[in-house]
XYZ file of N, CA and C in Angstrom:
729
model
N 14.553 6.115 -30.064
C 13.629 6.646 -29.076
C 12.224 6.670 -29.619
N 11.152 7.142 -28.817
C 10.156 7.171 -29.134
C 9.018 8.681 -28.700
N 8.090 9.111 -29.089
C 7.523 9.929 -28.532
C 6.337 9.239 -27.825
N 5.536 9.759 -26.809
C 4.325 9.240 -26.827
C 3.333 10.070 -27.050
N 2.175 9.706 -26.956
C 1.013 10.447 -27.175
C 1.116 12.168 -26.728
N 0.332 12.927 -27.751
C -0.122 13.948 -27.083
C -0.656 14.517 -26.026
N -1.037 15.558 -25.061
C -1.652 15.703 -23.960
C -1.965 17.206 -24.116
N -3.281 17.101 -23.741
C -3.480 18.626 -23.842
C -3.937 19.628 -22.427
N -3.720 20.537 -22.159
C -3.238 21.098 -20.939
C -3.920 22.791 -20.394
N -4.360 22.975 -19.714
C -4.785 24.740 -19.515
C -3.867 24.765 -18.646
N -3.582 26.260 -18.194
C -2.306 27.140 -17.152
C -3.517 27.052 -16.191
N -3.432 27.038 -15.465
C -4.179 26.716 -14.528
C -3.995 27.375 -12.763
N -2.686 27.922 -12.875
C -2.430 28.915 -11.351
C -1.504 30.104 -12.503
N -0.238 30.383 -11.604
C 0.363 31.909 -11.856
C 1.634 31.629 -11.175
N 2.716 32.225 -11.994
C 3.844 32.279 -11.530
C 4.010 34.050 -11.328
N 5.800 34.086 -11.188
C 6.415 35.687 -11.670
C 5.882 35.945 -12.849
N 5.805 35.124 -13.817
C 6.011 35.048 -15.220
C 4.787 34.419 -15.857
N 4.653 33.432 -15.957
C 3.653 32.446 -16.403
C 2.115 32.888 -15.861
N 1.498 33.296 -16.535
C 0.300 33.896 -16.341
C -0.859 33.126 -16.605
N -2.024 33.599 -15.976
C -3.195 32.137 -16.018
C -3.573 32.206 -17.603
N -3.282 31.159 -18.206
C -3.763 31.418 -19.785
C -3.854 29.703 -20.679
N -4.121 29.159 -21.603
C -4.242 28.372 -21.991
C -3.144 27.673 -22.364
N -2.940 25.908 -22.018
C -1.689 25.147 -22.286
C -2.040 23.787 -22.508
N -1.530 24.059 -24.243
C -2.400 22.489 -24.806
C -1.033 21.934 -25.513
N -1.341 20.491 -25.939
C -0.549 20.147 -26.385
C -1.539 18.848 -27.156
N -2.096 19.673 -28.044
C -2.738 18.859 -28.939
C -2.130 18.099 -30.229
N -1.938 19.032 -31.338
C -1.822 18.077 -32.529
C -0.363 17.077 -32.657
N 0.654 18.185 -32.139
C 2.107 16.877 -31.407
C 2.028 16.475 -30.151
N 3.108 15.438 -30.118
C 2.652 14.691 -29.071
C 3.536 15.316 -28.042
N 3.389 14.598 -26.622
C 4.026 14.944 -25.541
C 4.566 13.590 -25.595
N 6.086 13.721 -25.058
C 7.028 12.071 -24.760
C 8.039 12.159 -24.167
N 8.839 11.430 -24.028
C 9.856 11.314 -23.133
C 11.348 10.653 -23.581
N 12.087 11.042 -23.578
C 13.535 10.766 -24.281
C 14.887 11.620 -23.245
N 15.521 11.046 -22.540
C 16.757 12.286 -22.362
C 18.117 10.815 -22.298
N 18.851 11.606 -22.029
C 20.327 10.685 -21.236
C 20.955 11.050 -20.035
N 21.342 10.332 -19.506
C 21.953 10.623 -18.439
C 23.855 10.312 -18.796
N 24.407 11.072 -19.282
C 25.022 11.521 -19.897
C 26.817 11.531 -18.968
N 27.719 12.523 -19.477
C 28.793 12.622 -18.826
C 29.166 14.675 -18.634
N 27.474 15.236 -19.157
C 27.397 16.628 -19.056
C 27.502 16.801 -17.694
N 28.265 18.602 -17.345
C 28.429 18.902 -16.038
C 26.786 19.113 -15.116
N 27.009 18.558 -14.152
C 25.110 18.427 -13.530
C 25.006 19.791 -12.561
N 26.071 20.708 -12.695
C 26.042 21.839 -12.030
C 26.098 22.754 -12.472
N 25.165 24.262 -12.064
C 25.614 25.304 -12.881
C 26.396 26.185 -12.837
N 27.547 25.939 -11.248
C 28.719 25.830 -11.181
C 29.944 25.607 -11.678
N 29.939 24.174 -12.425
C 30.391 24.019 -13.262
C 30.413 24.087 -14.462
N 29.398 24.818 -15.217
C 28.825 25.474 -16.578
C 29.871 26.793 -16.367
N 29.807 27.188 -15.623
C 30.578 28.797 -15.070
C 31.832 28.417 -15.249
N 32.444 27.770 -14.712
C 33.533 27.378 -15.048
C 34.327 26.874 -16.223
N 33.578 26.425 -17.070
C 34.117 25.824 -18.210
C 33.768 27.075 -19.446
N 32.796 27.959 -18.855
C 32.751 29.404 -19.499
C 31.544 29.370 -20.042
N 31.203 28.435 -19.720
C 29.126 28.782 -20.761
C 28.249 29.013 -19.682
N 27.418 29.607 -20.318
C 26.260 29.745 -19.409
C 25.434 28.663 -18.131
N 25.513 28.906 -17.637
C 24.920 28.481 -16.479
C 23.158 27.848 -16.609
N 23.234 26.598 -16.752
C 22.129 25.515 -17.027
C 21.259 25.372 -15.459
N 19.942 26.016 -16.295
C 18.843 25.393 -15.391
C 18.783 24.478 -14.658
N 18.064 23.762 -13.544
C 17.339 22.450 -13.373
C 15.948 22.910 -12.961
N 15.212 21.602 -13.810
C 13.561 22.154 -13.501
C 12.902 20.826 -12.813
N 11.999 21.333 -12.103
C 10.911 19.925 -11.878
C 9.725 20.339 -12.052
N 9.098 18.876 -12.843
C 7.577 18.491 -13.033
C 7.301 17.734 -12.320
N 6.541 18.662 -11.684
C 5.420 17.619 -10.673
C 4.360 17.580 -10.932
N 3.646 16.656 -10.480
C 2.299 15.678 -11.293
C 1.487 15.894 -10.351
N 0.155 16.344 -9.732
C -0.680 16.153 -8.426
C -1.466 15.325 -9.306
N -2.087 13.885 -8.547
C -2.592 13.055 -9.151
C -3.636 13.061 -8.789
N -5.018 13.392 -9.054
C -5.890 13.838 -8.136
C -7.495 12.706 -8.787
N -8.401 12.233 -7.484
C -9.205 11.532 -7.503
C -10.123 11.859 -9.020
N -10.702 11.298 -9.488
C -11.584 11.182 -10.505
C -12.996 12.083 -9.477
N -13.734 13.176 -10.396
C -14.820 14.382 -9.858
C -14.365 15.261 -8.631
N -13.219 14.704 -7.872
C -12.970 15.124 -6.688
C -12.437 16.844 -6.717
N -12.643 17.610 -5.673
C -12.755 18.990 -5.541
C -11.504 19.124 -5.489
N -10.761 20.139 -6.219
C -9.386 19.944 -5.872
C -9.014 21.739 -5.685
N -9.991 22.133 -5.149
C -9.930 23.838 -4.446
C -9.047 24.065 -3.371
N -8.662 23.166 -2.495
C -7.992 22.986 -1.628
C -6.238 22.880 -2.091
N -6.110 22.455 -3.392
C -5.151 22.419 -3.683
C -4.595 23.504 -4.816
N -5.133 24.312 -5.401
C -5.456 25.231 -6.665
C -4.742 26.528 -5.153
N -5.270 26.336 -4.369
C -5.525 27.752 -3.468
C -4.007 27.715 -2.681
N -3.840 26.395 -2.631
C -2.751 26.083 -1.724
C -1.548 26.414 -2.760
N -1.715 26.008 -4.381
C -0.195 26.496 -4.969
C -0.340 28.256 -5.096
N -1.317 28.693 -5.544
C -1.497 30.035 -6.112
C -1.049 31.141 -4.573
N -1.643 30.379 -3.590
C -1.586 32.050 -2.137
C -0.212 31.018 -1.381
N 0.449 30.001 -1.468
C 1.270 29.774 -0.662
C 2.570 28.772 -1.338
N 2.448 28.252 -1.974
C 3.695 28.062 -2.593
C 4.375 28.551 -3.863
N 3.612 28.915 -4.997
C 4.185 29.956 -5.503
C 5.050 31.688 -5.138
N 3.997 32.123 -4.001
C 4.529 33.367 -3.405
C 6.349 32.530 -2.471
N 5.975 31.502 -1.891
C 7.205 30.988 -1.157
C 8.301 30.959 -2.016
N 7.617 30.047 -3.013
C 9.294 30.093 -4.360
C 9.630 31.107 -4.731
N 9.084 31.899 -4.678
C 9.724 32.667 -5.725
C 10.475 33.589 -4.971
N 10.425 33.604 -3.418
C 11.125 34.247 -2.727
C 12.084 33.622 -1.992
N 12.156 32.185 -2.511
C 13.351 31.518 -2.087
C 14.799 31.711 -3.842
N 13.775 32.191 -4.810
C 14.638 32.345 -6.100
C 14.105 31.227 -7.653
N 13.348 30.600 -6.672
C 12.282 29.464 -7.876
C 11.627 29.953 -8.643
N 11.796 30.690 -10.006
C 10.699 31.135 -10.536
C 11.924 30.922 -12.141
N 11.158 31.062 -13.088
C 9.275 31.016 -12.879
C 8.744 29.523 -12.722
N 7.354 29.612 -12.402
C 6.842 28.383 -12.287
C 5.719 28.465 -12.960
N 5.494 27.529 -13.639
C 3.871 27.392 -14.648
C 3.211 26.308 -13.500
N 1.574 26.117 -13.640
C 1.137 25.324 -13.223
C 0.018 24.905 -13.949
N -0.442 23.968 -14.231
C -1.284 23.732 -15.677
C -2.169 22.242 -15.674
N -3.694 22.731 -15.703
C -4.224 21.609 -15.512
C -4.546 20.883 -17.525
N -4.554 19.483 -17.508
C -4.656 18.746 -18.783
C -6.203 18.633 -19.297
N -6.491 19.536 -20.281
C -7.658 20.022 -20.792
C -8.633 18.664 -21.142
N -7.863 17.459 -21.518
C -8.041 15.988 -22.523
C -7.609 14.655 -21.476
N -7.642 14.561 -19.934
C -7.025 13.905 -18.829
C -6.865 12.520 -19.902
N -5.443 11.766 -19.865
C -5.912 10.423 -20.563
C -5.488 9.375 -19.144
N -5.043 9.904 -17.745
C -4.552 9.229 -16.857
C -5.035 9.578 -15.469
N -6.514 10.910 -15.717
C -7.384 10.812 -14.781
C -6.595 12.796 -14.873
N -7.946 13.161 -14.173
C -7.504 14.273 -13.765
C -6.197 14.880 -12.550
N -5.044 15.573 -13.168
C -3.746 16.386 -12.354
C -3.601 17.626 -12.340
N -2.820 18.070 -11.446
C -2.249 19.689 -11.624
C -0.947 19.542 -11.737
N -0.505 20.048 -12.989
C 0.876 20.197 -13.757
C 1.820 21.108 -12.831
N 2.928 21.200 -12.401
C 3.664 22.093 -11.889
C 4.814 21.966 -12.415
N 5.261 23.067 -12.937
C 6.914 22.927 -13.420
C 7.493 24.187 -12.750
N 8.343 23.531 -11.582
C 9.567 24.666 -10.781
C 11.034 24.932 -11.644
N 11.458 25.981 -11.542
C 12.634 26.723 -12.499
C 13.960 26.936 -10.803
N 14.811 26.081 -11.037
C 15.635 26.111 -10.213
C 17.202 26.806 -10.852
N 17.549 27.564 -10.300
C 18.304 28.545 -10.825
C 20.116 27.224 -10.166
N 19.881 26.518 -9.463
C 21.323 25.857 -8.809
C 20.797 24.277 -7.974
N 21.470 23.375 -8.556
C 20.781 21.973 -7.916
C 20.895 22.257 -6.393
N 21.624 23.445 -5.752
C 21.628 23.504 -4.501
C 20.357 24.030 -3.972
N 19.796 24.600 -4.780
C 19.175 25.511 -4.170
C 17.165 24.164 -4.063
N 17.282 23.615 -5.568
C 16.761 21.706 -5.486
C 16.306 21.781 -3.614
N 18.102 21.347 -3.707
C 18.114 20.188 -2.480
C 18.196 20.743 -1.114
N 17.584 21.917 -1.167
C 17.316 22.732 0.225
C 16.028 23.332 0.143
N 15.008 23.306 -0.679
C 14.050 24.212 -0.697
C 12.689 23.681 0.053
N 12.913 21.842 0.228
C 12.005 21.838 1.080
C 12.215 22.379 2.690
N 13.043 21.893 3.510
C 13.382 22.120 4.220
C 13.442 24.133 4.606
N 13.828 24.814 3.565
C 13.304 26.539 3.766
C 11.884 26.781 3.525
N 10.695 26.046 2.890
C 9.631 26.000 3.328
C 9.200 25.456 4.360
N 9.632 24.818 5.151
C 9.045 24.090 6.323
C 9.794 25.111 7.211
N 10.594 26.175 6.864
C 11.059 27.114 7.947
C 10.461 28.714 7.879
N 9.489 28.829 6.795
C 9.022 29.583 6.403
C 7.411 29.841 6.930
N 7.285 30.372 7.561
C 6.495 30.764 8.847
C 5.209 31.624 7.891
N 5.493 32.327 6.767
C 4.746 33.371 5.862
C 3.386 31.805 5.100
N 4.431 31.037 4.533
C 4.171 29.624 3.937
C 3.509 28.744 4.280
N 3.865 28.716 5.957
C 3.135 27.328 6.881
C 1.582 28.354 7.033
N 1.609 29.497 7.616
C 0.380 30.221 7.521
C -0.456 30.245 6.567
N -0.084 30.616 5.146
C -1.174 30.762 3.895
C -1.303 29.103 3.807
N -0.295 28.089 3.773
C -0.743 26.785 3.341
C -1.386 26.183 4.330
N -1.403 26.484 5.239
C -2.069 25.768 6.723
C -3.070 24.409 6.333
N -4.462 24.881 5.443
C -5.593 24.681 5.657
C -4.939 22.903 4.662
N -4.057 23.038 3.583
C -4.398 22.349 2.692
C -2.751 20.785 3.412
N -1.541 21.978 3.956
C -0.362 20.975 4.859
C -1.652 20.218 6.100
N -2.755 20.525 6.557
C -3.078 19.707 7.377
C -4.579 19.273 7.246
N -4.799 18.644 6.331
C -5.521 18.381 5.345
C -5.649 16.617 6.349
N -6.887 16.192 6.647
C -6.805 14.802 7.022
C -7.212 13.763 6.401
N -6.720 12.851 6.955
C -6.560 11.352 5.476
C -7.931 11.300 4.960
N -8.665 11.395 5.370
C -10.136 11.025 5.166
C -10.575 11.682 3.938
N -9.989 13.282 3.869
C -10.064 14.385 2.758
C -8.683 14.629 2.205
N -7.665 14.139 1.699
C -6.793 14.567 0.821
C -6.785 15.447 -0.260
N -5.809 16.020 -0.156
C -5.607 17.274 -1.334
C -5.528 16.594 -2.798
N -4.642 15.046 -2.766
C -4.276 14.469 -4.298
C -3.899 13.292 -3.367
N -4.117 12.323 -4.695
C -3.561 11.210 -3.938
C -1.935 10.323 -3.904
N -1.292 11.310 -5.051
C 0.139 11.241 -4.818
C 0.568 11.936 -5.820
N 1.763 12.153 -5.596
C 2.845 12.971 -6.293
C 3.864 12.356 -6.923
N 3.575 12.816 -8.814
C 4.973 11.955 -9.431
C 6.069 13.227 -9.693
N 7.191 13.218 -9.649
C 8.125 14.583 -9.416
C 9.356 13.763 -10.356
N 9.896 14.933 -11.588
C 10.646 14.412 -12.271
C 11.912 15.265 -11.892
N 13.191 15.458 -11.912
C 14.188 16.677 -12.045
C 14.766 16.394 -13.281
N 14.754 17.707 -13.641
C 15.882 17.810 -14.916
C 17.022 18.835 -15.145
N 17.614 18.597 -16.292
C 18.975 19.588 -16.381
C 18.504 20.082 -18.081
N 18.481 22.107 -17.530
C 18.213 22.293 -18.708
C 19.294 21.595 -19.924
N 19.100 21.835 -21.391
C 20.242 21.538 -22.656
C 20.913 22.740 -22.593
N 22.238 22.325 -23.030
C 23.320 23.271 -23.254
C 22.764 24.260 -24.160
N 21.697 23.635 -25.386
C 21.147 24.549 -26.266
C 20.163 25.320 -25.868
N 19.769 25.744 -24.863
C 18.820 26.192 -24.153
C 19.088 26.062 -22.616
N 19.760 27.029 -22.194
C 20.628 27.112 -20.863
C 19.342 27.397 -19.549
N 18.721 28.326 -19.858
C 17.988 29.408 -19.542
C 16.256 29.265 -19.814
N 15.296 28.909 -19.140
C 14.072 29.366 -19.356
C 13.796 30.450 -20.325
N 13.000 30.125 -21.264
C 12.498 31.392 -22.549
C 10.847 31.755 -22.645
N 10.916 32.927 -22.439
C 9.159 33.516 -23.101
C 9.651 34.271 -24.499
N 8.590 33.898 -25.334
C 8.462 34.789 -26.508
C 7.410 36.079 -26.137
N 7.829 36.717 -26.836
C 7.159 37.955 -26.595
C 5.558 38.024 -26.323
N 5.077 37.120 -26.832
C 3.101 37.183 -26.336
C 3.144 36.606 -25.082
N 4.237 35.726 -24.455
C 4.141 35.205 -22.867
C 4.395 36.430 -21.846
N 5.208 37.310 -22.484
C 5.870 38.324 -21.188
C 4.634 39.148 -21.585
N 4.000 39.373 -22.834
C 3.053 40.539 -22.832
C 2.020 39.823 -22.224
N 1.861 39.361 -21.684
C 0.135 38.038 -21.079
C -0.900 38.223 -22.143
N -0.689 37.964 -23.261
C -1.297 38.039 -24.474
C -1.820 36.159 -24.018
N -3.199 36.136 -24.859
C -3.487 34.429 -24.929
C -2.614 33.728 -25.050
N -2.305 32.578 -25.305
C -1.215 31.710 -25.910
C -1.505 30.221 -25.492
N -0.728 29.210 -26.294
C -0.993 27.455 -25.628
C 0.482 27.206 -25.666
N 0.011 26.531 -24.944
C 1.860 25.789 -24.587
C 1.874 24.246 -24.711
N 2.603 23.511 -25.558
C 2.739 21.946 -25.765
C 3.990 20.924 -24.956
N 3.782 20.265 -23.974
C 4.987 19.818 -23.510
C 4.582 18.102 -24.480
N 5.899 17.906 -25.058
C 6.659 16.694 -25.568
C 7.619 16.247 -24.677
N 7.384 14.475 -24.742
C 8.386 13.748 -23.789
C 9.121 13.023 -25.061
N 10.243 12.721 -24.792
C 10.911 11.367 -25.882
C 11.450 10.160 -25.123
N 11.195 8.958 -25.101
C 11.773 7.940 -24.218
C 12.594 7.283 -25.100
N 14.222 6.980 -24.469
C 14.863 5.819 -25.231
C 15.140 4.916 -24.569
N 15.878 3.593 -25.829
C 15.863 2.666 -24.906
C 17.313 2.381 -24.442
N 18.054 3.218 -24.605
C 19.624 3.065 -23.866
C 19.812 4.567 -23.369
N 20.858 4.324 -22.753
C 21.400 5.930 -22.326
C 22.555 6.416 -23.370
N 22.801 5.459 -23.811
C 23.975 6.898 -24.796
C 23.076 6.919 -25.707
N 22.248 6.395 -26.628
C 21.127 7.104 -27.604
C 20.305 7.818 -27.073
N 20.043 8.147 -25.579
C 19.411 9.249 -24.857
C 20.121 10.338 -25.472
N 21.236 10.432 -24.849
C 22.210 11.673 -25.092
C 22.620 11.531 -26.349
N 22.204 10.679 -27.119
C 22.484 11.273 -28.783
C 21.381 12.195 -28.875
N 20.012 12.305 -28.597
C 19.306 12.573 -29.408
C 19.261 14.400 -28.054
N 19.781 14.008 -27.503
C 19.790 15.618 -26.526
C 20.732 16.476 -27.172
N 21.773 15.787 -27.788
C 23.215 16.536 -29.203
C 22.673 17.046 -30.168
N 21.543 16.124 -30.467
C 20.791 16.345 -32.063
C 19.931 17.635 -31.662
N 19.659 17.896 -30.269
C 18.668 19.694 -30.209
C 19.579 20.533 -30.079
N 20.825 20.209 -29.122
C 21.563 21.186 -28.589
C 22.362 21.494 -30.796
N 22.486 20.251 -31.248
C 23.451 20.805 -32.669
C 22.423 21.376 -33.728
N 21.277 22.175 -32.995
C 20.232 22.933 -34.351
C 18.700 23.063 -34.365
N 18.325 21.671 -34.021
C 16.761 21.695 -33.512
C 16.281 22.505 -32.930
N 16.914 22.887 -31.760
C 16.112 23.844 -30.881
C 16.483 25.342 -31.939
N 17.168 25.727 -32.387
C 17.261 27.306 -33.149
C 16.202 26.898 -34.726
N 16.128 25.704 -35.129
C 15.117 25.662 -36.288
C 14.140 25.726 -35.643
N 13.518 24.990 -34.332
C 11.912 25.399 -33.897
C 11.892 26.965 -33.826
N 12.424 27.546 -33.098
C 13.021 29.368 -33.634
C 11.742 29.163 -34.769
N 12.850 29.384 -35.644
C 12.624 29.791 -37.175
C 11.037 29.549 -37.463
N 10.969 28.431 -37.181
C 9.395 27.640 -37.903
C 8.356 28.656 -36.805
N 8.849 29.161 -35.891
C 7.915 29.713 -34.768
C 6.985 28.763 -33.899
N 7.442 27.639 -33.394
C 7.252 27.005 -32.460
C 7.435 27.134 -31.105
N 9.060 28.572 -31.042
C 8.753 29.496 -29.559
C 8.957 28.546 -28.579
N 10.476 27.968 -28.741
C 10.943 26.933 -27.368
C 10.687 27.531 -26.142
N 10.291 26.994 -24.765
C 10.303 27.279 -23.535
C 10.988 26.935 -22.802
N 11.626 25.843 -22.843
C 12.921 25.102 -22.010
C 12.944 23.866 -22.688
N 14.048 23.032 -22.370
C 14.264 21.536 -22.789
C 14.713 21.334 -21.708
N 14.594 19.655 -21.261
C 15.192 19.213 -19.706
C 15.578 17.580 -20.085
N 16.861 17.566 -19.879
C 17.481 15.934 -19.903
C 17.172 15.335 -18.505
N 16.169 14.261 -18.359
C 15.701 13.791 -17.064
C 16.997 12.852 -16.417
N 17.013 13.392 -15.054
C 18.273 12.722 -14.401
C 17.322 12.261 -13.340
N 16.819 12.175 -12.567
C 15.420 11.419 -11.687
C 13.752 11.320 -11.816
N 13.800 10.092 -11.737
C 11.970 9.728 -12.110
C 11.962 8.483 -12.680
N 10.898 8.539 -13.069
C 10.564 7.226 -14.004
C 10.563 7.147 -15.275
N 10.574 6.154 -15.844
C 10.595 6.118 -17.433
C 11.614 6.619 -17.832
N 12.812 6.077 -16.984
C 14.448 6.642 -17.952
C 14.557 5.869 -18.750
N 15.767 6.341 -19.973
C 15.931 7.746 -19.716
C 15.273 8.612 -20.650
N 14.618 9.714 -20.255
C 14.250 10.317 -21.286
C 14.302 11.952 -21.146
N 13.818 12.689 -22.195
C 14.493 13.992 -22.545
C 12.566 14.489 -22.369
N 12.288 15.939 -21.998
C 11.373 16.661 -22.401
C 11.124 17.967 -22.320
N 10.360 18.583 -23.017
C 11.044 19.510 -23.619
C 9.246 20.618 -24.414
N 9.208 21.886 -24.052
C 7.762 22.388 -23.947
C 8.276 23.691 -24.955
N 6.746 23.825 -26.095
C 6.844 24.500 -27.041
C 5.894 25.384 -26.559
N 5.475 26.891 -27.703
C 4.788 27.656 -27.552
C 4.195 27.847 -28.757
N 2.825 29.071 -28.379
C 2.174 29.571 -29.498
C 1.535 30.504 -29.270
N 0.701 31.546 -30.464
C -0.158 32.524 -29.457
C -1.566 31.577 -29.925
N -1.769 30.645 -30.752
C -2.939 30.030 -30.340
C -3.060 28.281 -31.061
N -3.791 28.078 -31.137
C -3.893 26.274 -31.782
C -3.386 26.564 -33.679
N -4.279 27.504 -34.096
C -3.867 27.540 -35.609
C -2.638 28.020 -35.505
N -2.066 28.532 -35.205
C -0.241 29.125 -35.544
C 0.171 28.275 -35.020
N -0.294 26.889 -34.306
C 0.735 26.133 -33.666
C 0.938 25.308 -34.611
N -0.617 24.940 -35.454
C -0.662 23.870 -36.168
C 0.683 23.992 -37.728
């Protein structure tokens, strides 16, 4: 596999959890690596086999014009789709603009899905959500001429067995400063995908622990582009303790 480049990142809206605060991912890189594997893709079936019950998350990408105003869209996640998720059970959600753009200026969104069911119904309970269509009004009917972004890249993933569960270290829940680093790994087959998702779940992720790198989730990508690959977001309370 491979990593790619670094990317560096500010928090940029507000979740339950995730508070407006700084999210870089400077001196390691950000990349892409997962497998698509023969792991259970439900957290249904995590329950059943007796372990904990595995996340699915999505990163979504707003790809937004070069100088272009993107207030329309900042206003639209913070007063109307964050308040929606999280009362459909989506939380937490970070949202995070890239401090260092190397692919033009975006707004980062990562949704915390507690059941792939809950995935594959949530557009459809926002479009029934009457609280939602009201606060988002201005930015859902937005005309071609003025767009909010000019497209959307959306990844899903399945948290690692070694990391079942979304994690804050203690300076995230206290809204103390902090930076946050997301790393991608890309390989070039699928069972060396899922070797190298064995190699976090058998230790990696409890040594970043130790070293105080302060895991936040890991996600084996099962839709998007650039399969297959694994990624996976660290913490800090600032750039020198990260370094």
């Amino acid at each position: 596999g491979r990593q790619k480049p670094a990317t560096e990142f500010s928090v940029h809206n507000q979740s339950e959890y995730m508070k407006r605060r700084e999210f870089l991912t400077k001196t390691v890189a950000a990349s892409t690596l997962a497998g698509l594997g023969t792991t259970s893709l439900t957290g249904c079936a995590d329950e059943r086999a007796g372990t904990p019950a595995r996340e699915y998350y999505e990163l979504r990408v707003y790809r937004l014009k070069a100088g272009a105003d993107h207030a329309l869209l900042d206003a639209y996640i913070e007063k109307a789709v964050i308040p929606a998720l999280n009362r459909l059970g989506v939380k937490p959600i970070g949202v995070f603009t890239e401090i260092d753009p190397k692919d033009g200026p975006a707004l980062y969104v990562l949704r915390t899905y507690p059941l792939l069911e809950v995935f594959g119904t949530v557009t459809a309970r926002l479009s029934a959500d009457a609280e939602y269509q009201k606060a988002g009004a201005e930015y859902l009917n937005s005309p071609k001429t003025n767009p909010a972004f000019e497209r959307i890249d959306s990844w899903l993933m399945l948290a690692f067995a070694g990391l079942p569960k979304l994690e804050l270290p203690s300076y995230c829940r206290e809204k103390q400063a902090r930076m946050f680093e997301i790393r991608t790994y890309e390989s070039y087959s699928e069972l060396k995908a899922l070797k190298k998702v064995e190699m976090f779940n058998a230790g990696e992720i409890d040594l970043m622990r130790e070293v105080g790198l302060g895991p936040i989730f890991y996600g084996q990508a099962l839709v998007g582009s650039n399969l297959p690959h694994l990624v996976y977001m660290v913490s800090a309370e600032n750039q020198e303790a990260h370094k």
